[in-house]
Amino acid sequence: MEHFFRLSGINWTTPLTVMDAYESWSLWKVDKAIKKIWIMIPACIFWCIWLERNKRCFDGESTALGILKTRCIENLFSWSNLYPVVNAEQLQDFTNSLALA
């Protein structure tokens, strides 16, 4: 979640529990234009962590943190637009649109 806050220009300290993190996330007032995407971010993060956990447990493989973060943003883009990322510029435009500041 901290990665998405940094993308949005917000300073944030991660709460101790997942529930506290989710509640804290949902309290942020965001622009109507990105509200639907903002609400999807925690689920996207949890989904990516779950996939990575399964990969480590069942395949004995792990993904570098930077790649994992990029995959999370790619998933969020795909979920919010209902189509996959086609190029890096498209993904950059999407991450820029999440900026709150």
mmCIF file of C-alpha atoms in Angstrom:
data_model
loop_
_atom_site.group_PDB
_atom_site.id
_atom_site.type_symbol
_atom_site.label_atom_id
_atom_site.label_comp_id
_atom_site.label_asym_id
_atom_site.label_seq_id
_atom_site.Cartn_x
_atom_site.Cartn_y
_atom_site.Cartn_z
ATOM 1 C CA MET A 1 0.000 0.000 0.000
ATOM 2 C CA GLU A 2 2.894 2.321 0.720
ATOM 3 C CA HIS A 3 3.918 2.057 -2.938
ATOM 4 C CA PHE A 4 0.511 3.343 -4.061
ATOM 5 C CA PHE A 5 0.624 6.146 -1.512
ATOM 6 C CA ARG A 6 4.024 7.216 -2.829
ATOM 7 C CA LEU A 7 2.633 7.145 -6.381
ATOM 8 C CA SER A 8 -0.202 9.350 -5.138
ATOM 9 C CA GLY A 9 2.114 11.779 -3.346
ATOM 10 C CA ILE A 10 0.946 10.859 0.169
ATOM 11 C CA ASN A 11 3.129 10.101 3.199
ATOM 12 C CA TRP A 12 1.745 7.107 5.068
ATOM 13 C CA THR A 13 2.877 4.732 7.791
ATOM 14 C CA THR A 14 1.706 1.152 7.485
ATOM 15 C CA PRO A 15 -0.621 0.113 10.333
ATOM 16 C CA LEU A 16 0.123 -3.025 12.352
ATOM 17 C CA THR A 17 -2.692 -5.216 11.026
ATOM 18 C CA VAL A 18 -4.244 -5.849 7.624
ATOM 19 C CA MET A 19 -7.634 -4.763 8.946
ATOM 20 C CA ASP A 20 -6.190 -1.482 10.264
ATOM 21 C CA ALA A 21 -4.481 -0.910 6.908
ATOM 22 C CA TYR A 22 -7.727 -1.490 5.026
ATOM 23 C CA GLU A 23 -9.700 0.796 7.353
ATOM 24 C CA SER A 24 -7.040 3.491 7.103
ATOM 25 C CA TRP A 25 -7.046 3.180 3.309
ATOM 26 C CA SER A 26 -10.811 3.531 3.080
ATOM 27 C CA LEU A 27 -10.784 6.762 5.124
ATOM 28 C CA TRP A 28 -8.806 8.705 2.515
ATOM 29 C CA LYS A 29 -10.833 11.235 0.599
ATOM 30 C CA VAL A 30 -9.968 10.895 -3.069
ATOM 31 C CA ASP A 31 -11.164 12.581 -6.223
ATOM 32 C CA LYS A 32 -14.314 11.137 -7.732
ATOM 33 C CA ALA A 33 -12.400 10.407 -10.953
ATOM 34 C CA ILE A 34 -10.173 7.807 -9.262
ATOM 35 C CA LYS A 35 -12.472 6.621 -6.452
ATOM 36 C CA LYS A 36 -13.357 3.285 -8.114
ATOM 37 C CA ILE A 37 -9.702 2.528 -8.793
ATOM 38 C CA TRP A 38 -8.676 3.637 -5.290
ATOM 39 C CA ILE A 39 -11.135 1.179 -3.738
ATOM 40 C CA MET A 40 -9.638 -1.689 -5.793
ATOM 41 C CA ILE A 41 -6.043 -1.106 -4.671
ATOM 42 C CA PRO A 42 -6.119 -3.113 -1.390
ATOM 43 C CA ALA A 43 -7.750 -6.114 -3.118
ATOM 44 C CA CYS A 44 -5.187 -5.906 -5.902
ATOM 45 C CA ILE A 45 -2.315 -5.845 -3.410
ATOM 46 C CA PHE A 46 -3.728 -8.806 -1.481
ATOM 47 C CA TRP A 47 -4.251 -10.710 -4.747
ATOM 48 C CA CYS A 48 -0.654 -10.112 -5.847
ATOM 49 C CA ILE A 49 0.677 -11.153 -2.441
ATOM 50 C CA TRP A 50 -1.466 -14.301 -2.559
ATOM 51 C CA LEU A 51 -0.162 -15.206 -6.026
ATOM 52 C CA GLU A 52 3.426 -14.609 -4.882
ATOM 53 C CA ARG A 53 2.859 -16.700 -1.762
ATOM 54 C CA ASN A 54 1.557 -19.586 -3.868
ATOM 55 C CA LYS A 55 4.492 -19.268 -6.258
ATOM 56 C CA ARG A 56 6.935 -19.485 -3.347
ATOM 57 C CA CYS A 57 5.113 -22.321 -1.575
ATOM 58 C CA PHE A 58 4.276 -24.521 -4.544
ATOM 59 C CA ASP A 59 6.912 -23.669 -7.153
ATOM 60 C CA GLY A 60 9.829 -22.735 -4.898
ATOM 61 C CA GLU A 61 10.295 -19.475 -6.833
ATOM 62 C CA SER A 62 10.223 -15.864 -5.728
ATOM 63 C CA THR A 63 9.846 -12.573 -7.553
ATOM 64 C CA ALA A 64 11.996 -9.488 -7.012
ATOM 65 C CA LEU A 65 10.151 -6.744 -5.125
ATOM 66 C CA GLY A 66 10.343 -4.252 -8.004
ATOM 67 C CA ILE A 67 8.811 -6.750 -10.412
ATOM 68 C CA LEU A 68 6.117 -7.616 -7.877
ATOM 69 C CA LYS A 69 5.203 -3.917 -7.530
ATOM 70 C CA THR A 70 5.033 -3.515 -11.308
ATOM 71 C CA ARG A 71 2.829 -6.595 -11.640
ATOM 72 C CA CYS A 72 0.519 -5.184 -8.988
ATOM 73 C CA ILE A 73 0.139 -1.929 -10.928
ATOM 74 C CA GLU A 74 -0.379 -3.892 -14.160
ATOM 75 C CA ASN A 75 -3.110 -5.947 -12.474
ATOM 76 C CA LEU A 76 -4.796 -2.823 -11.155
ATOM 77 C CA PHE A 77 -4.690 -1.296 -14.631
ATOM 78 C CA SER A 78 -6.212 -4.438 -16.143
ATOM 79 C CA TRP A 79 -8.912 -4.648 -13.475
ATOM 80 C CA SER A 80 -9.884 -1.011 -13.839
ATOM 81 C CA ASN A 81 -9.824 -0.915 -17.638
ATOM 82 C CA LEU A 82 -10.813 -4.517 -18.394
ATOM 83 C CA TYR A 83 -7.926 -4.956 -20.814
ATOM 84 C CA PRO A 84 -4.216 -5.740 -20.367
ATOM 85 C CA VAL A 85 -1.319 -3.303 -20.435
ATOM 86 C CA VAL A 86 -0.045 -2.933 -23.997
ATOM 87 C CA ASN A 87 2.992 -0.682 -23.494
ATOM 88 C CA ALA A 88 5.036 1.102 -20.828
ATOM 89 C CA GLU A 89 3.686 4.547 -21.751
ATOM 90 C CA GLN A 90 0.134 3.375 -21.122
ATOM 91 C CA LEU A 91 1.135 2.090 -17.674
ATOM 92 C CA GLN A 92 2.975 5.335 -16.854
ATOM 93 C CA ASP A 93 -0.068 7.411 -17.818
ATOM 94 C CA PHE A 94 -2.197 5.219 -15.564
ATOM 95 C CA THR A 95 0.115 5.590 -12.549
ATOM 96 C CA ASN A 96 0.257 9.357 -13.110
ATOM 97 C CA SER A 97 -3.545 9.475 -13.055
ATOM 98 C CA LEU A 98 -3.491 8.075 -9.505
ATOM 99 C CA ALA A 99 -1.646 11.131 -8.168
ATOM 100 C CA LEU A 100 -3.636 13.013 -5.557
ATOM 101 C CA ALA A 101 -1.236 15.893 -5.020
#
